[in-house]
mmCIF file of C-alpha atoms in Angstrom:
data_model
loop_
_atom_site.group_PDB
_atom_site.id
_atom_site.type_symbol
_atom_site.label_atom_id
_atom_site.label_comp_id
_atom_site.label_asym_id
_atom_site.label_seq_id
_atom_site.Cartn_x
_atom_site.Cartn_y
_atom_site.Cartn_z
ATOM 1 C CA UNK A 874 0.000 0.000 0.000
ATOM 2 C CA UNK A 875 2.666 2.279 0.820
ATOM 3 C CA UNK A 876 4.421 1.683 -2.538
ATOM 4 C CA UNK A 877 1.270 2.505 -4.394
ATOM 5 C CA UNK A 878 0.556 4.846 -2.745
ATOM 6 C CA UNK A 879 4.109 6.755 -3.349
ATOM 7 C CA UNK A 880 4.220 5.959 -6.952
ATOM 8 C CA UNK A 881 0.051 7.710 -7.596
ATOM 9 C CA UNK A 882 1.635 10.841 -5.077
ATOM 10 C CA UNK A 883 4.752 11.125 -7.560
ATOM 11 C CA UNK A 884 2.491 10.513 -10.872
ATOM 12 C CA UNK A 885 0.286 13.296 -9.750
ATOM 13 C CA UNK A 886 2.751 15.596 -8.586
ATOM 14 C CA UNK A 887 5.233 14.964 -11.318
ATOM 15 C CA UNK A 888 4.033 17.020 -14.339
ATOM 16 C CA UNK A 889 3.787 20.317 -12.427
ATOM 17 C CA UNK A 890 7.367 20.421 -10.923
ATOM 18 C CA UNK A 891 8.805 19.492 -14.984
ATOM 19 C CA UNK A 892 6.287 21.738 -16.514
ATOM 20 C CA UNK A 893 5.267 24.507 -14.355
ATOM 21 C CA UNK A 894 6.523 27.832 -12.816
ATOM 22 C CA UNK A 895 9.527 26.186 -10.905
ATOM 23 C CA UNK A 896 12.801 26.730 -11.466
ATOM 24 C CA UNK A 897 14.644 23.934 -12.759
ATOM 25 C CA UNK A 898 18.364 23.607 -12.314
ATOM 26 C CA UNK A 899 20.688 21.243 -14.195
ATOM 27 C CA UNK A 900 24.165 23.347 -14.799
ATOM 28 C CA UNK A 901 27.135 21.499 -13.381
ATOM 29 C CA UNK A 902 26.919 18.553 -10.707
ATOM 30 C CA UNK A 903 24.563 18.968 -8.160
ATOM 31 C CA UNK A 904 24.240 16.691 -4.288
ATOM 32 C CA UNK A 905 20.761 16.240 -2.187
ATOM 33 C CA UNK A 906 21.450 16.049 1.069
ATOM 34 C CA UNK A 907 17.975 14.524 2.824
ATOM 35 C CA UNK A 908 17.242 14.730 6.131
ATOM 36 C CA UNK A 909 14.292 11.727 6.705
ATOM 37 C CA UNK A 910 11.864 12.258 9.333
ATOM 38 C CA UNK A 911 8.016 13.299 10.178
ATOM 39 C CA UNK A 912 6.854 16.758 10.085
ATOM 40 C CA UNK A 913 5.532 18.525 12.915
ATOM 41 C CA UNK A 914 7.952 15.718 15.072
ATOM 42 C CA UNK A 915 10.910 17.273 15.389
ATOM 43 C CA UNK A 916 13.001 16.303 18.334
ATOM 44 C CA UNK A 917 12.152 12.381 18.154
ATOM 45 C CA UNK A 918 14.321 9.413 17.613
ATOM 46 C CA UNK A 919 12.850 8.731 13.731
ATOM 47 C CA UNK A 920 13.428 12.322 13.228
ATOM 48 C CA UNK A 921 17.457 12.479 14.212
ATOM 49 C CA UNK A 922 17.945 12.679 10.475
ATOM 50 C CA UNK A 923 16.172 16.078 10.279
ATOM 51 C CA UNK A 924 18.175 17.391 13.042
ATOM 52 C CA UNK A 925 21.258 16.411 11.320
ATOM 53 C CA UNK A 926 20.103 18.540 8.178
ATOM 54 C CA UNK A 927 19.785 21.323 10.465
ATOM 55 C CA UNK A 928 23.127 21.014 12.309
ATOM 56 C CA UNK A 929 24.919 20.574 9.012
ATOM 57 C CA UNK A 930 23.234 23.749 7.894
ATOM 58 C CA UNK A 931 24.391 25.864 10.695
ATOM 59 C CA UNK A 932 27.573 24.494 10.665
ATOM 60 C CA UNK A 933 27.917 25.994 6.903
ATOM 61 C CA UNK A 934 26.009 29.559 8.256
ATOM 62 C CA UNK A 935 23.073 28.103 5.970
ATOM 63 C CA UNK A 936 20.669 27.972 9.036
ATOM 64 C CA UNK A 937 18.556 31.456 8.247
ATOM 65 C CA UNK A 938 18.155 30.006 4.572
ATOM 66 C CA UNK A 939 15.332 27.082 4.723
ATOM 67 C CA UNK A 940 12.355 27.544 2.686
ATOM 68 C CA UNK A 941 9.508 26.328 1.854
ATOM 69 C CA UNK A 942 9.018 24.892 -1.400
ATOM 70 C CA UNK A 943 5.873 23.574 -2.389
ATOM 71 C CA UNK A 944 6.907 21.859 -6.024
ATOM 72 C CA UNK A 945 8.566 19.769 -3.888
ATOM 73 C CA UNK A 946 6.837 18.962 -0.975
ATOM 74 C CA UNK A 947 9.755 20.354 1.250
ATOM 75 C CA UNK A 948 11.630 23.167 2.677
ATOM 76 C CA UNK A 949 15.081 23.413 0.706
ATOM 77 C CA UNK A 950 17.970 25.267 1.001
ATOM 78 C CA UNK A 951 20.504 26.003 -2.523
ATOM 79 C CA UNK A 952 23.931 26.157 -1.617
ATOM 80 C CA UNK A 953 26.322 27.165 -4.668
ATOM 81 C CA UNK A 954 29.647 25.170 -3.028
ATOM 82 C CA UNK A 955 29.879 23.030 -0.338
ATOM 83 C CA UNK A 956 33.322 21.095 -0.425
ATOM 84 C CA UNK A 957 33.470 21.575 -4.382
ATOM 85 C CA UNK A 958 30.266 20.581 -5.033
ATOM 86 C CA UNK A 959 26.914 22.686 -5.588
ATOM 87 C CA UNK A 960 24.345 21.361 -2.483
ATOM 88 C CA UNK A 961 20.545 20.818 -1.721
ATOM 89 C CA UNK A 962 19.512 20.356 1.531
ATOM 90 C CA UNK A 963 15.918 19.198 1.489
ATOM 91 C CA UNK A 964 13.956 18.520 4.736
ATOM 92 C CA UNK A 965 10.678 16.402 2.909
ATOM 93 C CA UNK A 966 7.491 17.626 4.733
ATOM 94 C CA UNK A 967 5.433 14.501 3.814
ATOM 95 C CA UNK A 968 5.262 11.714 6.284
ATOM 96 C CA UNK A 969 8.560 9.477 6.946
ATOM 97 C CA UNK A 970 6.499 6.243 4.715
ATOM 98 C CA UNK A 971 6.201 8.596 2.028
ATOM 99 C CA UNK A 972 9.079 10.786 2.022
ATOM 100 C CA UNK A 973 10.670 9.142 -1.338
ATOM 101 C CA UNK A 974 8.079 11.344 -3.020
ATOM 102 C CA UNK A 975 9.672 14.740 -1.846
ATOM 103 C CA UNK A 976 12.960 13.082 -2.759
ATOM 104 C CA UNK A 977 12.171 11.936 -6.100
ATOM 105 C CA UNK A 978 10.360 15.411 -7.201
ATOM 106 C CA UNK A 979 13.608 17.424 -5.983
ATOM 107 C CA UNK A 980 15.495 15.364 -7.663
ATOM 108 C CA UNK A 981 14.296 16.483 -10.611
ATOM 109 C CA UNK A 982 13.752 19.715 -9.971
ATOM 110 C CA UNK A 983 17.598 20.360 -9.013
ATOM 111 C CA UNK A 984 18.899 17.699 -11.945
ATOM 112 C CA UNK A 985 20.198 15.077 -9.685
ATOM 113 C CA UNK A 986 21.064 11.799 -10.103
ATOM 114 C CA UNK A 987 20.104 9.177 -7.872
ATOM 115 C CA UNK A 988 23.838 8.183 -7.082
ATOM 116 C CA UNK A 989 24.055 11.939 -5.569
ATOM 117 C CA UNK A 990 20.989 11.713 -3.518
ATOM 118 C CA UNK A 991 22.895 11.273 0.465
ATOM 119 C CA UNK A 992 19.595 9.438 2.776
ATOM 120 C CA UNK A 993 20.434 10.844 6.230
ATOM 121 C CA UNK A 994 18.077 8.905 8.654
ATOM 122 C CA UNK A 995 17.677 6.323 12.276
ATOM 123 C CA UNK A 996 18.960 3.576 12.826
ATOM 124 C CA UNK A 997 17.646 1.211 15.285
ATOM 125 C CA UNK A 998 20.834 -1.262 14.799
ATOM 126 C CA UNK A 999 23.260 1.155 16.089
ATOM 127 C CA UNK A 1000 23.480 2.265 19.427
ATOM 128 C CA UNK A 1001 22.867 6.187 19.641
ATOM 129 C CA UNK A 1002 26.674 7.576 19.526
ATOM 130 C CA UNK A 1003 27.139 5.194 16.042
ATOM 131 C CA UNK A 1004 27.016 6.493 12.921
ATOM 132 C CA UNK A 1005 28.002 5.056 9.314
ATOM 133 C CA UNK A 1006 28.122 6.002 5.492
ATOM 134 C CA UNK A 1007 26.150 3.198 3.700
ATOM 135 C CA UNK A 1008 26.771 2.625 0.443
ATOM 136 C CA UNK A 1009 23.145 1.503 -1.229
ATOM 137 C CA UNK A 1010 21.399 -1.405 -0.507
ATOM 138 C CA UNK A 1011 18.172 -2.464 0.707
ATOM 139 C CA UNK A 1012 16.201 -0.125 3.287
ATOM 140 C CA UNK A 1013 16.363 -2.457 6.014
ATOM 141 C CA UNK A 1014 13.464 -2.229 7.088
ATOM 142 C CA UNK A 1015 13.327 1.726 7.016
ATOM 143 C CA UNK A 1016 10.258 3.200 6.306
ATOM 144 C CA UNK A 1017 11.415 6.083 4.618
ATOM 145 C CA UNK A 1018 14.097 4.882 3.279
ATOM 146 C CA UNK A 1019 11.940 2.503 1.167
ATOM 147 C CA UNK A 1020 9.696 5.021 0.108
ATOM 148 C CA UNK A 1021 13.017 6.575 -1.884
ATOM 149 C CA UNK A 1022 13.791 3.424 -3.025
ATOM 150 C CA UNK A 1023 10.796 2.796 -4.802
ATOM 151 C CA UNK A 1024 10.347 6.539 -6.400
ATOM 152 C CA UNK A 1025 14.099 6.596 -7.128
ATOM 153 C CA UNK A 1026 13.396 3.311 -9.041
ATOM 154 C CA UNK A 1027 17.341 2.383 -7.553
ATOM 155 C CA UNK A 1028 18.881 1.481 -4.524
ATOM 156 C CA UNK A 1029 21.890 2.955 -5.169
ATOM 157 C CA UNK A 1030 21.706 6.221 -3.052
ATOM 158 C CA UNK A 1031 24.180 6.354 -0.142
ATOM 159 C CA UNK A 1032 23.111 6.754 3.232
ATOM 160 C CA UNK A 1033 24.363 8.202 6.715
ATOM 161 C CA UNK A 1034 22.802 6.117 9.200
ATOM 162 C CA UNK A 1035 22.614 7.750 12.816
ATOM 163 C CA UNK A 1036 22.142 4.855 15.610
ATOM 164 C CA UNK A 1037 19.184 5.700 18.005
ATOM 165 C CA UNK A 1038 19.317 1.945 19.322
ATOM 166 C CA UNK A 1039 16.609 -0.742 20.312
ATOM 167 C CA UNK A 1040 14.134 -0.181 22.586
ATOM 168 C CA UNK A 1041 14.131 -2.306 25.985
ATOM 169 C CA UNK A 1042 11.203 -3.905 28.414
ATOM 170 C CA UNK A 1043 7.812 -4.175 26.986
ATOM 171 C CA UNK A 1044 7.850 -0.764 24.660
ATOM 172 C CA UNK A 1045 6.888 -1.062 20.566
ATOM 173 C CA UNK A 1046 9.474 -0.074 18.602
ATOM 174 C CA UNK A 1047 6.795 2.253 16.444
ATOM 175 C CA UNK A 1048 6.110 4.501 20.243
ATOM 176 C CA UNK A 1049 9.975 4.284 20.239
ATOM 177 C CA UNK A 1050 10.976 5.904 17.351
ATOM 178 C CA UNK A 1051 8.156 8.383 17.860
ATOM 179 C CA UNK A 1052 9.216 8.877 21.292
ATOM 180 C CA UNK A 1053 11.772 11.943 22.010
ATOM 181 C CA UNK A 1054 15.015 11.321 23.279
ATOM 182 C CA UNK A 1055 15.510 10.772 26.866
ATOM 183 C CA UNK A 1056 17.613 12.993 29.108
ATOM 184 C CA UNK A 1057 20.360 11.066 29.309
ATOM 185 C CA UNK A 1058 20.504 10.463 25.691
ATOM 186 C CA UNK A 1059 20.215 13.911 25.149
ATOM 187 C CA UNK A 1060 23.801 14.645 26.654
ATOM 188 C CA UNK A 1061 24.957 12.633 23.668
ATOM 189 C CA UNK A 1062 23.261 14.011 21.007
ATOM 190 C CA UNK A 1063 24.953 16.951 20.828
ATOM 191 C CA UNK A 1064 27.952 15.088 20.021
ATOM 192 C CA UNK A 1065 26.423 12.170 17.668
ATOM 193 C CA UNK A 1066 25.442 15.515 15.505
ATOM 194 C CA UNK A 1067 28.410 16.971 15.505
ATOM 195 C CA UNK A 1068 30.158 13.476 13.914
ATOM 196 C CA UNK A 1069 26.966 13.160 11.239
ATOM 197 C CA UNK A 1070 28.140 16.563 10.114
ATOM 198 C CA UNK A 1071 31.337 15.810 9.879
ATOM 199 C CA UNK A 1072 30.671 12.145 8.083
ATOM 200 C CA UNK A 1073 28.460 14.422 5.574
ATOM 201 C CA UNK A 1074 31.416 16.904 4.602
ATOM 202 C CA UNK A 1075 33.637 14.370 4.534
ATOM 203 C CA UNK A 1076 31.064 12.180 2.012
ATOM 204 C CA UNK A 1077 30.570 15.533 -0.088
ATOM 205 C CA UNK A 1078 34.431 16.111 -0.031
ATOM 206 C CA UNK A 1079 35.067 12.574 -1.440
ATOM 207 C CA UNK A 1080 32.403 12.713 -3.712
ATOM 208 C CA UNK A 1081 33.133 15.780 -5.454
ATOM 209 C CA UNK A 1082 35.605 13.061 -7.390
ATOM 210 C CA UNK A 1083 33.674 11.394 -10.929
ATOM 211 C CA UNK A 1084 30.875 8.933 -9.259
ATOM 212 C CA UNK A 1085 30.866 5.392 -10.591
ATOM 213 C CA UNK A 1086 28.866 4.379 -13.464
ATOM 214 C CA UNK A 1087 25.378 3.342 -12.751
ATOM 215 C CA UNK A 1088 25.638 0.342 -14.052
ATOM 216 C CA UNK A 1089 27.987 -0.562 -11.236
ATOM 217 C CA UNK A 1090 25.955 0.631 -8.564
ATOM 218 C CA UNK A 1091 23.569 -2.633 -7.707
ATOM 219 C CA UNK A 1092 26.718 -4.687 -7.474
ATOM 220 C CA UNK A 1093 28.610 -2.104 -5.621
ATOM 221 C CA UNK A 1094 25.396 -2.077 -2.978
ATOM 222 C CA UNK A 1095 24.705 -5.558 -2.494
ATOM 223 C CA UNK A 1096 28.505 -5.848 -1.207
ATOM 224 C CA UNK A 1097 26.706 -3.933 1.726
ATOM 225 C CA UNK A 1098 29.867 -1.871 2.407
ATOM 226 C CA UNK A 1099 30.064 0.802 5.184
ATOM 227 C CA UNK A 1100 32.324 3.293 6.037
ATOM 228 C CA UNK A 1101 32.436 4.150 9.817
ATOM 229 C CA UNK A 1102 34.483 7.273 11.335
ATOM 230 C CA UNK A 1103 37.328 5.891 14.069
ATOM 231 C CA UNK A 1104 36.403 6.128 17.779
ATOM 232 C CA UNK A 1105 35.615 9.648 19.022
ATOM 233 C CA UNK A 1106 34.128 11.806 21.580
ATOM 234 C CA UNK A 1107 30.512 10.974 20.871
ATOM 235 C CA UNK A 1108 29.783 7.947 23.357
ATOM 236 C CA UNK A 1109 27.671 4.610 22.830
ATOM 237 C CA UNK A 1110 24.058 4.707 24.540
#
């Protein structure tokens, strides 16, 4: 239902971002940097990938810039050069299940290619103070991260997946995820944002180099690769 339902949102969505008053923009190579998460949830453990999207865009002096931007279901911010490379920051305002629409329509609004579309989003197999690049694959299980799977028609996107951890005792992982992060979690956050900001310059820096072909990109993803920072500050939950 939820993959139907993506594909109808993008099909009747589509034709107005390609053919209407928005401003398209294909010059030079172009990198969408998503933060996943829920709107109107900010501050909760499914939403950490929002609130690396915002700490990455204050660390740049971006953070006055967000807008809303209707085309594409978002609020975006354009960014000429970030480490070499000319950046969107999109922050979908659709629900997590159905974010890949958002994706997919800025994605063609800004002319990028799935292969420089960075996922930022929760984790629940990595304790909170973890955090990886993941080079494609399958969503795990990820909401969200299906959603962009299946209106990117690839799996080749890389990801930055932020650990929130499992929930313990009797409580649903779905009230979990929704839930905010507890106090003492929160005296790690600070830090776990800090690294994901770091991880995404450093992504953007290497990736300012030629991408591989796409043809390579399935087989390059199902090796399930991932590229974790050495030990630091930020502490395991």
């Amino acid at each position: 239902m939820q993959r139907v339902l993506s594909r109808v949102l993008l099909r009747q969505t589509s034709r107005p971002v390609m053919d209407g008053g928005a401003e398209t923009h294909s010059e030079g190579r172009r990198k969408l940097v998503v933060g996943l998460g829920n709107p109107g949830l900010d501050g909760t453990r499914h939403s950490v990938g929002m609130a690396v999207l915002a700490a990455l865009a204050a660390r740049l002096g971006l953070a006055e810039r967000w807008r809303g931007d209707k085309h594409v279901s978002g609020e975006v911010i354009v960014s000429e050069h970030v480490q070499r490379v000319h950046v969107v920051l999109l922050r979908p305002r659709l629900l997590m299940n159905i974010n890949g629409v958002s994706v997919a329509k800025a994605a063609g609004k800004y002319g990028v290619k799935p292969e420089d579309v960075l996922l930022v989003h929760d984790d629940l197999d990595k304790p909170l103070g973890k955090v990886a690049i993941k080079h494609g694959g399958s969503a795990r299980g990820h909401n969200g991260v299906r959603s962009c799977i299946d209106c990117l028609q690839t799996d080749m996107m890389p990801r930055l997946r932020v650990g929130i951890g499992r929930p313990t005792g009797k409580t649903s992982v779905e009230r979990y995820v929704l839930s905010r992060f507890s106090s003492e979690e929160q005296k790690v956050l600070s830090s776990v944002l800090a690294q994901s900001v770091d991880l995404l310059l450093s992504q953007l820096s290497l990736d300012s180099q030629p991408s591989p072909r796409p043809a390579e990109g399935r087989r390059a993803a199902q090796k399930g690769k991932e590229r974790e920072p050495p030990d630091s500050a930020a502490a395991q939950s």
